[in-house]
PDB file of N, CA and C in Angstrom:
ATOM      1  N   THR A1176       0.845  -1.187   0.000  1.00  0.00           N
ATOM      2  CA  THR A1176       0.000   0.000   0.000  1.00  0.00           C
ATOM      3  C   THR A1176       0.887   1.246   0.000  1.00  0.00           C
ATOM      4  N   VAL A1177       0.438   2.257  -0.726  1.00  0.00           N
ATOM      5  CA  VAL A1177       1.203   3.497  -0.851  1.00  0.00           C
ATOM      6  C   VAL A1177       0.542   4.566   0.012  1.00  0.00           C
ATOM      7  N   PHE A1178       1.313   5.189   0.861  1.00  0.00           N
ATOM      8  CA  PHE A1178       0.804   6.301   1.673  1.00  0.00           C
ATOM      9  C   PHE A1178       1.715   7.486   1.475  1.00  0.00           C
ATOM     10  N   TRP A1179       1.476   8.222   0.401  1.00  0.00           N
ATOM     11  CA  TRP A1179       2.363   9.320   0.049  1.00  0.00           C
ATOM     12  C   TRP A1179       2.312  10.445   1.052  1.00  0.00           C
ATOM     13  N   ARG A1180       1.198  10.566   1.786  1.00  0.00           N
ATOM     14  CA  ARG A1180       1.059  11.659   2.749  1.00  0.00           C
ATOM     15  C   ARG A1180       2.147  11.619   3.824  1.00  0.00           C
ATOM     16  N   THR A1181       2.770  10.455   4.003  1.00  0.00           N
ATOM     17  CA  THR A1181       3.830  10.349   5.008  1.00  0.00           C
ATOM     18  C   THR A1181       5.183  10.803   4.468  1.00  0.00           C
ATOM     19  N   LYS A1182       5.269  11.054   3.183  1.00  0.00           N
ATOM     20  CA  LYS A1182       6.546  11.411   2.560  1.00  0.00           C
ATOM     21  C   LYS A1182       6.706  12.927   2.482  1.00  0.00           C
ATOM     22  N   ILE A1183       6.840  13.566   3.612  1.00  0.00           N
ATOM     23  CA  ILE A1183       6.922  15.025   3.669  1.00  0.00           C
ATOM     24  C   ILE A1183       8.170  15.537   2.956  1.00  0.00           C
ATOM     25  N   THR A1184       9.283  14.823   3.075  1.00  0.00           N
ATOM     26  CA  THR A1184      10.518  15.247   2.416  1.00  0.00           C
ATOM     27  C   THR A1184      10.339  15.290   0.902  1.00  0.00           C
ATOM     28  N   GLU A1185       9.740  14.232   0.333  1.00  0.00           N
ATOM     29  CA  GLU A1185       9.506  14.192  -1.109  1.00  0.00           C
ATOM     30  C   GLU A1185       8.567  15.325  -1.537  1.00  0.00           C
ATOM     31  N   LYS A1186       7.527  15.545  -0.759  1.00  0.00           N
ATOM     32  CA  LYS A1186       6.564  16.610  -1.055  1.00  0.00           C
ATOM     33  C   LYS A1186       7.274  17.964  -1.089  1.00  0.00           C
ATOM     34  N   ASN A1187       8.098  18.239  -0.097  1.00  0.00           N
ATOM     35  CA  ASN A1187       8.824  19.514  -0.039  1.00  0.00           C
ATOM     36  C   ASN A1187       9.818  19.657  -1.187  1.00  0.00           C
ATOM     37  N   GLU A1188      10.448  18.548  -1.595  1.00  0.00           N
ATOM     38  CA  GLU A1188      11.387  18.592  -2.722  1.00  0.00           C
ATOM     39  C   GLU A1188      10.664  18.938  -4.020  1.00  0.00           C
ATOM     40  N   ILE A1189       9.468  18.380  -4.223  1.00  0.00           N
ATOM     41  CA  ILE A1189       8.704  18.665  -5.438  1.00  0.00           C
ATOM     42  C   ILE A1189       8.249  20.124  -5.439  1.00  0.00           C
ATOM     43  N   ILE A1190       7.777  20.624  -4.304  1.00  0.00           N
ATOM     44  CA  ILE A1190       7.361  22.029  -4.207  1.00  0.00           C
ATOM     45  C   ILE A1190       8.552  22.941  -4.502  1.00  0.00           C
ATOM     46  N   LYS A1191       9.715  22.599  -3.965  1.00  0.00           N
ATOM     47  CA  LYS A1191      10.926  23.397  -4.212  1.00  0.00           C
ATOM     48  C   LYS A1191      11.269  23.389  -5.697  1.00  0.00           C
ATOM     49  N   MET A1192      11.183  22.222  -6.351  1.00  0.00           N
ATOM     50  CA  MET A1192      11.469  22.109  -7.786  1.00  0.00           C
ATOM     51  C   MET A1192      10.518  22.994  -8.593  1.00  0.00           C
ATOM     52  N   ILE A1193       9.240  23.003  -8.239  1.00  0.00           N
ATOM     53  CA  ILE A1193       8.256  23.817  -8.953  1.00  0.00           C
ATOM     54  C   ILE A1193       8.589  25.300  -8.784  1.00  0.00           C
ATOM     55  N   LYS A1194       8.877  25.707  -7.546  1.00  0.00           N
ATOM     56  CA  LYS A1194       9.124  27.118  -7.251  1.00  0.00           C
ATOM     57  C   LYS A1194      10.422  27.633  -7.858  1.00  0.00           C
ATOM     58  N   GLU A1195      11.340  26.729  -8.207  1.00  0.00           N
ATOM     59  CA  GLU A1195      12.597  27.150  -8.830  1.00  0.00           C
ATOM     60  C   GLU A1195      12.394  27.588 -10.271  1.00  0.00           C
ATOM     61  N   LYS A1196      11.288  27.215 -10.878  1.00  0.00           N
ATOM     62  CA  LYS A1196      10.989  27.633 -12.253  1.00  0.00           C
ATOM     63  C   LYS A1196      10.718  29.135 -12.261  1.00  0.00           C
ATOM     64  N   ALA A1197      11.188  29.812 -13.276  1.00  0.00           N
ATOM     65  CA  ALA A1197      10.996  31.263 -13.386  1.00  0.00           C
ATOM     66  C   ALA A1197       9.511  31.586 -13.476  1.00  0.00           C
ATOM     67  N   GLY A1198       9.102  32.566 -12.704  1.00  0.00           N
ATOM     68  CA  GLY A1198       7.735  33.048 -12.796  1.00  0.00           C
ATOM     69  C   GLY A1198       6.712  32.260 -12.001  1.00  0.00           C
ATOM     70  N   ILE A1199       7.153  31.352 -11.164  1.00  0.00           N
ATOM     71  CA  ILE A1199       6.207  30.618 -10.315  1.00  0.00           C
ATOM     72  C   ILE A1199       6.101  31.360  -8.989  1.00  0.00           C
ATOM     73  N   LYS A1200       4.910  31.852  -8.694  1.00  0.00           N
ATOM     74  CA  LYS A1200       4.692  32.611  -7.465  1.00  0.00           C
ATOM     75  C   LYS A1200       4.461  31.703  -6.271  1.00  0.00           C
ATOM     76  N   ASP A1201       3.714  30.604  -6.495  1.00  0.00           N
ATOM     77  CA  ASP A1201       3.360  29.739  -5.376  1.00  0.00           C
ATOM     78  C   ASP A1201       3.099  28.326  -5.885  1.00  0.00           C
ATOM     79  N   ALA A1202       3.317  27.355  -5.016  1.00  0.00           N
ATOM     80  CA  ALA A1202       3.034  25.953  -5.328  1.00  0.00           C
ATOM     81  C   ALA A1202       2.646  25.244  -4.041  1.00  0.00           C
ATOM     82  N   LYS A1203       1.624  24.412  -4.146  1.00  0.00           N
ATOM     83  CA  LYS A1203       1.160  23.640  -2.991  1.00  0.00           C
ATOM     84  C   LYS A1203       0.821  22.238  -3.465  1.00  0.00           C
ATOM     85  N   ILE A1204       1.029  21.273  -2.588  1.00  0.00           N
ATOM     86  CA  ILE A1204       0.613  19.897  -2.849  1.00  0.00           C
ATOM     87  C   ILE A1204      -0.168  19.442  -1.625  1.00  0.00           C
ATOM     88  N   TYR A1205      -1.359  18.922  -1.866  1.00  0.00           N
ATOM     89  CA  TYR A1205      -2.130  18.376  -0.761  1.00  0.00           C
ATOM     90  C   TYR A1205      -2.893  17.147  -1.235  1.00  0.00           C
ATOM     91  N   ILE A1206      -3.196  16.281  -0.297  1.00  0.00           N
ATOM     92  CA  ILE A1206      -3.830  15.012  -0.619  1.00  0.00           C
ATOM     93  C   ILE A1206      -5.247  14.995  -0.066  1.00  0.00           C
ATOM     94  N   GLN A1207      -6.177  14.561  -0.915  1.00  0.00           N
ATOM     95  CA  GLN A1207      -7.563  14.363  -0.525  1.00  0.00           C
ATOM     96  C   GLN A1207      -7.893  12.916  -0.830  1.00  0.00           C
ATOM     97  N   GLY A1208      -7.941  12.070   0.161  1.00  0.00           N
ATOM     98  CA  GLY A1208      -8.209  10.651  -0.080  1.00  0.00           C
ATOM     99  C   GLY A1208      -7.162  10.047  -0.983  1.00  0.00           C
ATOM    100  N   LYS A1209      -7.585   9.599  -2.176  1.00  0.00           N
ATOM    101  CA  LYS A1209      -6.665   8.981  -3.139  1.00  0.00           C
ATOM    102  C   LYS A1209      -6.354   9.928  -4.293  1.00  0.00           C
ATOM    103  N   ILE A1210      -6.443  11.232  -4.036  1.00  0.00           N
ATOM    104  CA  ILE A1210      -6.127  12.235  -5.058  1.00  0.00           C
ATOM    105  C   ILE A1210      -5.007  13.136  -4.549  1.00  0.00           C
ATOM    106  N   ILE A1211      -3.971  13.296  -5.361  1.00  0.00           N
ATOM    107  CA  ILE A1211      -2.910  14.251  -5.050  1.00  0.00           C
ATOM    108  C   ILE A1211      -3.196  15.505  -5.864  1.00  0.00           C
ATOM    109  N   ASN A1212      -3.392  16.621  -5.175  1.00  0.00           N
ATOM    110  CA  ASN A1212      -3.687  17.904  -5.806  1.00  0.00           C
ATOM    111  C   ASN A1212      -2.424  18.760  -5.824  1.00  0.00           C
ATOM    112  N   VAL A1213      -2.133  19.328  -6.979  1.00  0.00           N
ATOM    113  CA  VAL A1213      -0.991  20.223  -7.132  1.00  0.00           C
ATOM    114  C   VAL A1213      -1.539  21.566  -7.604  1.00  0.00           C
ATOM    115  N   SER A1214      -1.302  22.597  -6.812  1.00  0.00           N
ATOM    116  CA  SER A1214      -1.800  23.933  -7.136  1.00  0.00           C
ATOM    117  C   SER A1214      -0.606  24.839  -7.434  1.00  0.00           C
ATOM    118  N   ILE A1215      -0.641  25.478  -8.604  1.00  0.00           N
ATOM    119  CA  ILE A1215       0.474  26.326  -9.034  1.00  0.00           C
ATOM    120  C   ILE A1215      -0.060  27.687  -9.459  1.00  0.00           C
ATOM    121  N   THR A1216       0.542  28.745  -8.922  1.00  0.00           N
ATOM    122  CA  THR A1216       0.235  30.102  -9.356  1.00  0.00           C
ATOM    123  C   THR A1216       1.458  30.615 -10.098  1.00  0.00           C
ATOM    124  N   ALA A1217       1.252  30.916 -11.370  1.00  0.00           N
ATOM    125  CA  ALA A1217       2.362  31.350 -12.221  1.00  0.00           C
ATOM    126  C   ALA A1217       2.140  32.785 -12.667  1.00  0.00           C
ATOM    127  N   SER A1218       3.231  33.401 -13.067  1.00  0.00           N
ATOM    128  CA  SER A1218       3.160  34.711 -13.699  1.00  0.00           C
ATOM    129  C   SER A1218       4.090  34.633 -14.905  1.00  0.00           C
ATOM    130  N   GLU A1219       4.294  35.717 -15.532  1.00  0.00           N
ATOM    131  CA  GLU A1219       5.181  35.836 -16.686  1.00  0.00           C
ATOM    132  C   GLU A1219       4.604  35.168 -17.924  1.00  0.00           C
ATOM    133  N   LYS A1220       4.803  35.822 -19.034  1.00  0.00           N
ATOM    134  CA  LYS A1220       4.266  35.357 -20.308  1.00  0.00           C
ATOM    135  C   LYS A1220       4.953  34.087 -20.816  1.00  0.00           C
ATOM    136  N   GLU A1221       6.145  33.775 -20.293  1.00  0.00           N
ATOM    137  CA  GLU A1221       6.847  32.562 -20.704  1.00  0.00           C
ATOM    138  C   GLU A1221       6.137  31.303 -20.204  1.00  0.00           C
ATOM    139  N   ASN A1222       5.343  31.432 -19.153  1.00  0.00           N
ATOM    140  CA  ASN A1222       4.652  30.278 -18.582  1.00  0.00           C
ATOM    141  C   ASN A1222       3.328  30.035 -19.317  1.00  0.00           C
ATOM    142  N   THR A1223       3.466  29.661 -20.584  1.00  0.00           N
ATOM    143  CA  THR A1223       2.305  29.374 -21.424  1.00  0.00           C
ATOM    144  C   THR A1223       1.632  28.087 -20.953  1.00  0.00           C
ATOM    145  N   LYS A1224       0.485  27.814 -21.498  1.00  0.00           N
ATOM    146  CA  LYS A1224      -0.218  26.576 -21.170  1.00  0.00           C
ATOM    147  C   LYS A1224       0.657  25.373 -21.506  1.00  0.00           C
ATOM    148  N   GLU A1225       1.341  25.442 -22.646  1.00  0.00           N
ATOM    149  CA  GLU A1225       2.208  24.337 -23.065  1.00  0.00           C
ATOM    150  C   GLU A1225       3.359  24.121 -22.082  1.00  0.00           C
ATOM    151  N   GLU A1226       3.961  25.220 -21.619  1.00  0.00           N
ATOM    152  CA  GLU A1226       5.058  25.115 -20.647  1.00  0.00           C
ATOM    153  C   GLU A1226       4.563  24.530 -19.320  1.00  0.00           C
ATOM    154  N   MET A1227       3.381  24.912 -18.915  1.00  0.00           N
ATOM    155  CA  MET A1227       2.814  24.393 -17.675  1.00  0.00           C
ATOM    156  C   MET A1227       2.453  22.917 -17.814  1.00  0.00           C
ATOM    157  N   GLN A1228       2.040  22.502 -19.001  1.00  0.00           N
ATOM    158  CA  GLN A1228       1.771  21.080 -19.226  1.00  0.00           C
ATOM    159  C   GLN A1228       3.064  20.268 -19.122  1.00  0.00           C
ATOM    160  N   LYS A1229       4.156  20.818 -19.646  1.00  0.00           N
ATOM    161  CA  LYS A1229       5.462  20.160 -19.510  1.00  0.00           C
ATOM    162  C   LYS A1229       5.843  20.041 -18.037  1.00  0.00           C
ATOM    163  N   LEU A1230       5.587  21.115 -17.274  1.00  0.00           N
ATOM    164  CA  LEU A1230       5.899  21.106 -15.844  1.00  0.00           C
ATOM    165  C   LEU A1230       5.083  20.031 -15.124  1.00  0.00           C
ATOM    166  N   CYS A1231       3.820  19.889 -15.469  1.00  0.00           N
ATOM    167  CA  CYS A1231       2.967  18.855 -14.847  1.00  0.00           C
ATOM    168  C   CYS A1231       3.543  17.466 -15.109  1.00  0.00           C
ATOM    169  N   THR A1232       4.021  17.240 -16.333  1.00  0.00           N
ATOM    170  CA  THR A1232       4.632  15.955 -16.672  1.00  0.00           C
ATOM    171  C   THR A1232       5.903  15.742 -15.853  1.00  0.00           C
ATOM    172  N   GLU A1233       6.708  16.790 -15.688  1.00  0.00           N
ATOM    173  CA  GLU A1233       7.925  16.708 -14.868  1.00  0.00           C
ATOM    174  C   GLU A1233       7.572  16.359 -13.424  1.00  0.00           C
ATOM    175  N   ILE A1234       6.517  16.971 -12.915  1.00  0.00           N
ATOM    176  CA  ILE A1234       6.081  16.706 -11.538  1.00  0.00           C
ATOM    177  C   ILE A1234       5.683  15.245 -11.395  1.00  0.00           C
ATOM    178  N   LEU A1235       4.934  14.740 -12.354  1.00  0.00           N
ATOM    179  CA  LEU A1235       4.482  13.353 -12.316  1.00  0.00           C
ATOM    180  C   LEU A1235       5.655  12.382 -12.285  1.00  0.00           C
ATOM    181  N   LEU A1236       6.747  12.728 -12.981  1.00  0.00           N
ATOM    182  CA  LEU A1236       7.930  11.867 -13.015  1.00  0.00           C
ATOM    183  C   LEU A1236       8.612  11.757 -11.655  1.00  0.00           C
ATOM    184  N   LYS A1237       8.291  12.655 -10.734  1.00  0.00           N
ATOM    185  CA  LYS A1237       8.875  12.624  -9.393  1.00  0.00           C
ATOM    186  C   LYS A1237       8.228  11.550  -8.512  1.00  0.00           C
ATOM    187  N   PHE A1238       7.121  10.979  -8.987  1.00  0.00           N
ATOM    188  CA  PHE A1238       6.419   9.959  -8.220  1.00  0.00           C
ATOM    189  C   PHE A1238       6.792   8.568  -8.727  1.00  0.00           C
ATOM    190  N   SER A1239       6.751   7.584  -7.836  1.00  0.00           N
ATOM    191  CA  SER A1239       7.059   6.207  -8.230  1.00  0.00           C
ATOM    192  C   SER A1239       5.917   5.643  -9.066  1.00  0.00           C
ATOM    193  N   SER A1240       6.196   4.578  -9.801  1.00  0.00           N
ATOM    194  CA  SER A1240       5.148   3.954 -10.616  1.00  0.00           C
ATOM    195  C   SER A1240       4.027   3.413  -9.730  1.00  0.00           C
ATOM    196  N   GLU A1241       4.364   2.940  -8.530  1.00  0.00           N
ATOM    197  CA  GLU A1241       3.346   2.457  -7.596  1.00  0.00           C
ATOM    198  C   GLU A1241       2.422   3.594  -7.164  1.00  0.00           C
ATOM    199  N   GLU A1242       3.004   4.763  -6.906  1.00  0.00           N
ATOM    200  CA  GLU A1242       2.202   5.920  -6.507  1.00  0.00           C
ATOM    201  C   GLU A1242       1.291   6.371  -7.651  1.00  0.00           C
ATOM    202  N   ILE A1243       1.815   6.359  -8.864  1.00  0.00           N
ATOM    203  CA  ILE A1243       1.035   6.779 -10.031  1.00  0.00           C
ATOM    204  C   ILE A1243      -0.120   5.808 -10.291  1.00  0.00           C
ATOM    205  N   LYS A1244       0.090   4.527 -10.001  1.00  0.00           N
ATOM    206  CA  LYS A1244      -0.976   3.537 -10.176  1.00  0.00           C
ATOM    207  C   LYS A1244      -2.019   3.605  -9.049  1.00  0.00           C
ATOM    208  N   PHE A1245      -1.643   4.181  -7.920  1.00  0.00           N
ATOM    209  CA  PHE A1245      -2.532   4.230  -6.757  1.00  0.00           C
ATOM    210  C   PHE A1245      -3.349   5.521  -6.696  1.00  0.00           C
ATOM    211  N   TYR A1246      -2.713   6.653  -6.976  1.00  0.00           N
ATOM    212  CA  TYR A1246      -3.357   7.957  -6.825  1.00  0.00           C
ATOM    213  C   TYR A1246      -3.847   8.523  -8.155  1.00  0.00           C
ATOM    214  N   ASP A1247      -4.910   9.327  -8.087  1.00  0.00           N
ATOM    215  CA  ASP A1247      -5.295  10.214  -9.185  1.00  0.00           C
ATOM    216  C   ASP A1247      -4.575  11.534  -8.925  1.00  0.00           C
ATOM    217  N   PHE A1248      -4.274  12.276  -9.978  1.00  0.00           N
ATOM    218  CA  PHE A1248      -3.579  13.555  -9.838  1.00  0.00           C
ATOM    219  C   PHE A1248      -4.414  14.666 -10.457  1.00  0.00           C
ATOM    220  N   GLN A1249      -4.491  15.796  -9.763  1.00  0.00           N
ATOM    221  CA  GLN A1249      -5.143  16.990 -10.293  1.00  0.00           C
ATOM    222  C   GLN A1249      -4.152  18.145 -10.215  1.00  0.00           C
ATOM    223  N   PHE A1250      -4.061  18.907 -11.297  1.00  0.00           N
ATOM    224  CA  PHE A1250      -3.175  20.055 -11.370  1.00  0.00           C
ATOM    225  C   PHE A1250      -4.034  21.294 -11.585  1.00  0.00           C
ATOM    226  N   PHE A1251      -3.917  22.250 -10.688  1.00  0.00           N
ATOM    227  CA  PHE A1251      -4.654  23.514 -10.795  1.00  0.00           C
ATOM    228  C   PHE A1251      -3.639  24.614 -11.051  1.00  0.00           C
ATOM    229  N   ILE A1252      -3.728  25.233 -12.224  1.00  0.00           N
ATOM    230  CA  ILE A1252      -2.738  26.234 -12.616  1.00  0.00           C
ATOM    231  C   ILE A1252      -3.445  27.537 -12.952  1.00  0.00           C
ATOM    232  N   LYS A1253      -2.896  28.618 -12.413  1.00  0.00           N
ATOM    233  CA  LYS A1253      -3.435  29.954 -12.694  1.00  0.00           C
ATOM    234  C   LYS A1253      -2.274  30.841 -13.122  1.00  0.00           C
ATOM    235  N   ASN A1254      -2.459  31.541 -14.255  1.00  0.00           N
ATOM    236  CA  ASN A1254      -1.460  32.507 -14.706  1.00  0.00           C
ATOM    237  C   ASN A1254      -2.184  33.813 -14.989  1.00  0.00           C
ATOM    238  N   GLU A1255      -1.979  34.794 -14.120  1.00  0.00           N
ATOM    239  CA  GLU A1255      -2.657  36.079 -14.261  1.00  0.00           C
ATOM    240  C   GLU A1255      -2.101  36.904 -15.409  1.00  0.00           C
ATOM    241  N   ASP A1256      -0.810  36.801 -15.688  1.00  0.00           N
ATOM    242  CA  ASP A1256      -0.204  37.569 -16.790  1.00  0.00           C
ATOM    243  C   ASP A1256      -0.750  37.135 -18.142  1.00  0.00           C
ATOM    244  N   LEU A1257      -0.935  35.830 -18.329  1.00  0.00           N
ATOM    245  CA  LEU A1257      -1.481  35.321 -19.588  1.00  0.00           C
ATOM    246  C   LEU A1257      -2.993  35.116 -19.519  1.00  0.00           C
ATOM    247  N   ASN A1258      -3.571  35.403 -18.370  1.00  0.00           N
ATOM    248  CA  ASN A1258      -5.022  35.432 -18.217  1.00  0.00           C
ATOM    249  C   ASN A1258      -5.685  34.062 -18.454  1.00  0.00           C
ATOM    250  N   TYR A1259      -5.170  33.013 -17.776  1.00  0.00           N
ATOM    251  CA  TYR A1259      -5.835  31.720 -17.908  1.00  0.00           C
ATOM    252  C   TYR A1259      -5.795  30.921 -16.608  1.00  0.00           C
ATOM    253  N   ASN A1260      -6.769  30.028 -16.493  1.00  0.00           N
ATOM    254  CA  ASN A1260      -6.805  28.975 -15.485  1.00  0.00           C
ATOM    255  C   ASN A1260      -6.767  27.665 -16.249  1.00  0.00           C
ATOM    256  N   MET A1261      -6.027  26.700 -15.720  1.00  0.00           N
ATOM    257  CA  MET A1261      -5.965  25.398 -16.375  1.00  0.00           C
ATOM    258  C   MET A1261      -6.045  24.306 -15.324  1.00  0.00           C
ATOM    259  N   ILE A1262      -6.757  23.251 -15.660  1.00  0.00           N
ATOM    260  CA  ILE A1262      -6.843  22.093 -14.780  1.00  0.00           C
ATOM    261  C   ILE A1262      -6.342  20.886 -15.564  1.00  0.00           C
ATOM    262  N   GLY A1263      -5.457  20.137 -14.950  1.00  0.00           N
ATOM    263  CA  GLY A1263      -4.990  18.883 -15.526  1.00  0.00           C
ATOM    264  C   GLY A1263      -5.447  17.752 -14.624  1.00  0.00           C
ATOM    265  N   TYR A1264      -5.842  16.645 -15.224  1.00  0.00           N
ATOM    266  CA  TYR A1264      -6.303  15.506 -14.427  1.00  0.00           C
ATOM    267  C   TYR A1264      -5.726  14.229 -15.010  1.00  0.00           C
ATOM    268  N   LYS A1265      -5.234  13.370 -14.123  1.00  0.00           N
ATOM    269  CA  LYS A1265      -4.749  12.059 -14.532  1.00  0.00           C
ATOM    270  C   LYS A1265      -5.327  11.019 -13.597  1.00  0.00           C
ATOM    271  N   ASN A1266      -6.140  10.154 -14.157  1.00  0.00           N
ATOM    272  CA  ASN A1266      -6.694   9.036 -13.409  1.00  0.00           C
ATOM    273  C   ASN A1266      -5.616   7.968 -13.266  1.00  0.00           C
ATOM    274  N   LYS A1267      -5.663   7.204 -12.198  1.00  0.00           N
ATOM    275  CA  LYS A1267      -4.633   6.193 -11.950  1.00  0.00           C
ATOM    276  C   LYS A1267      -4.538   5.157 -13.074  1.00  0.00           C
ATOM    277  N   ILE A1268      -5.617   4.950 -13.845  1.00  0.00           N
ATOM    278  CA  ILE A1268      -5.572   3.953 -14.922  1.00  0.00           C
ATOM    279  C   ILE A1268      -5.235   4.557 -16.282  1.00  0.00           C
ATOM    280  N   SER A1269      -5.173   5.893 -16.379  1.00  0.00           N
ATOM    281  CA  SER A1269      -4.843   6.521 -17.666  1.00  0.00           C
ATOM    282  C   SER A1269      -3.344   6.780 -17.760  1.00  0.00           C
ATOM    283  N   GLU A1270      -2.871   6.861 -18.987  1.00  0.00           N
ATOM    284  CA  GLU A1270      -1.450   7.083 -19.241  1.00  0.00           C
ATOM    285  C   GLU A1270      -1.101   8.568 -19.277  1.00  0.00           C
ATOM    286  N   GLU A1271      -2.037   9.405 -19.716  1.00  0.00           N
ATOM    287  CA  GLU A1271      -1.761  10.815 -19.962  1.00  0.00           C
ATOM    288  C   GLU A1271      -2.583  11.724 -19.054  1.00  0.00           C
ATOM    289  N   ILE A1272      -2.125  12.948 -18.947  1.00  0.00           N
ATOM    290  CA  ILE A1272      -2.869  13.986 -18.222  1.00  0.00           C
ATOM    291  C   ILE A1272      -3.785  14.660 -19.227  1.00  0.00           C
ATOM    292  N   SER A1273      -5.065  14.801 -18.889  1.00  0.00           N
ATOM    293  CA  SER A1273      -5.977  15.542 -19.760  1.00  0.00           C
ATOM    294  C   SER A1273      -6.150  16.943 -19.184  1.00  0.00           C
ATOM    295  N   TYR A1274      -6.286  17.927 -20.075  1.00  0.00           N
ATOM    296  CA  TYR A1274      -6.314  19.323 -19.651  1.00  0.00           C
ATOM    297  C   TYR A1274      -7.585  20.027 -20.092  1.00  0.00           C
ATOM    298  N   SER A1275      -7.980  20.985 -19.289  1.00  0.00           N
ATOM    299  CA  SER A1275      -9.073  21.893 -19.613  1.00  0.00           C
ATOM    300  C   SER A1275      -8.609  23.275 -19.186  1.00  0.00           C
ATOM    301  N   ASP A1276      -8.861  24.294 -20.021  1.00  0.00           N
ATOM    302  CA  ASP A1276      -8.442  25.635 -19.632  1.00  0.00           C
ATOM    303  C   ASP A1276      -9.515  26.648 -19.960  1.00  0.00           C
ATOM    304  N   ASP A1277      -9.396  27.795 -19.325  1.00  0.00           N
ATOM    305  CA  ASP A1277     -10.382  28.848 -19.476  1.00  0.00           C
ATOM    306  C   ASP A1277      -9.694  30.192 -19.295  1.00  0.00           C
ATOM    307  N   VAL A1278     -10.217  31.193 -19.963  1.00  0.00           N
ATOM    308  CA  VAL A1278      -9.702  32.550 -19.819  1.00  0.00           C
ATOM    309  C   VAL A1278     -10.287  33.137 -18.537  1.00  0.00           C
ATOM    310  N   ILE A1279      -9.454  33.833 -17.777  1.00  0.00           N
ATOM    311  CA  ILE A1279      -9.917  34.501 -16.568  1.00  0.00           C
ATOM    312  C   ILE A1279     -10.683  35.747 -16.977  1.00  0.00           C
ATOM    313  N   VAL A1280     -11.902  35.871 -16.497  1.00  0.00           N
ATOM    314  CA  VAL A1280     -12.715  37.050 -16.793  1.00  0.00           C
ATOM    315  C   VAL A1280     -12.680  37.940 -15.570  1.00  0.00           C
ATOM    316  N   SER A1281     -12.254  39.171 -15.764  1.00  0.00           N
ATOM    317  CA  SER A1281     -12.158  40.076 -14.617  1.00  0.00           C
ATOM    318  C   SER A1281     -13.514  40.698 -14.321  1.00  0.00           C
ATOM    319  N   GLU A1282     -13.690  41.134 -13.099  1.00  0.00           N
ATOM    320  CA  GLU A1282     -14.938  41.765 -12.687  1.00  0.00           C
ATOM    321  C   GLU A1282     -15.159  43.085 -13.419  1.00  0.00           C
ATOM    322  N   VAL A1283     -14.087  43.768 -13.790  1.00  0.00           N
ATOM    323  CA  VAL A1283     -14.192  45.036 -14.508  1.00  0.00           C
ATOM    324  C   VAL A1283     -14.863  44.798 -15.861  1.00  0.00           C
ATOM    325  N   GLU A1284     -14.469  43.740 -16.567  1.00  0.00           N
ATOM    326  CA  GLU A1284     -15.081  43.423 -17.852  1.00  0.00           C
ATOM    327  C   GLU A1284     -16.557  43.111 -17.681  1.00  0.00           C
ATOM    328  N   ASP A1285     -16.910  42.378 -16.611  1.00  0.00           N
ATOM    329  CA  ASP A1285     -18.305  42.049 -16.359  1.00  0.00           C
ATOM    330  C   ASP A1285     -19.146  43.301 -16.144  1.00  0.00           C
ATOM    331  N   GLU A1286     -18.598  44.263 -15.429  1.00  0.00           N
ATOM    332  CA  GLU A1286     -19.330  45.503 -15.151  1.00  0.00           C
ATOM    333  C   GLU A1286     -19.568  46.298 -16.436  1.00  0.00           C
ATOM    334  N   LYS A1287     -18.609  46.302 -17.350  1.00  0.00           N
ATOM    335  CA  LYS A1287     -18.769  47.020 -18.618  1.00  0.00           C
ATOM    336  C   LYS A1287     -19.889  46.412 -19.443  1.00  0.00           C
ATOM    337  N   LYS A1288     -19.995  45.078 -19.429  1.00  0.00           N
ATOM    338  CA  LYS A1288     -21.032  44.415 -20.196  1.00  0.00           C
ATOM    339  C   LYS A1288     -22.426  44.716 -19.657  1.00  0.00           C
ATOM    340  N   GLU A1289     -22.542  44.879 -18.351  1.00  0.00           N
ATOM    341  CA  GLU A1289     -23.826  45.156 -17.708  1.00  0.00           C
ATOM    342  C   GLU A1289     -24.344  46.549 -18.032  1.00  0.00           C
ATOM    343  N   GLN A1290     -23.467  47.485 -18.310  1.00  0.00           N
ATOM    344  CA  GLN A1290     -23.874  48.888 -18.539  1.00  0.00           C
ATOM    345  C   GLN A1290     -24.501  49.125 -19.868  1.00  0.00           C
TER     346      GLN A1290
END
């Protein structure tokens, strides 16, 4: 049985690796049952959706094959400079991470539309 929640050192190493990337403001990893959630707040125009997808794959490589077969993974990425939110999800039985993204709509834009 895999209990990744006990591996605090590994968790901190992965967070450190994420934060070392240019333009990463914050990174968190937390576990909910059998799901490992990775939350990343990015800035800078270099952190495109494609670059963040590469980062998610790099993060996944930090886990053992047993952990990948046991846990589902969710990646929550926000980049305010490029104006997007992205969610990546990998089920324990799937080989790849699937992504969904959306443009961040500011409240100022909403107010203009209402007028």
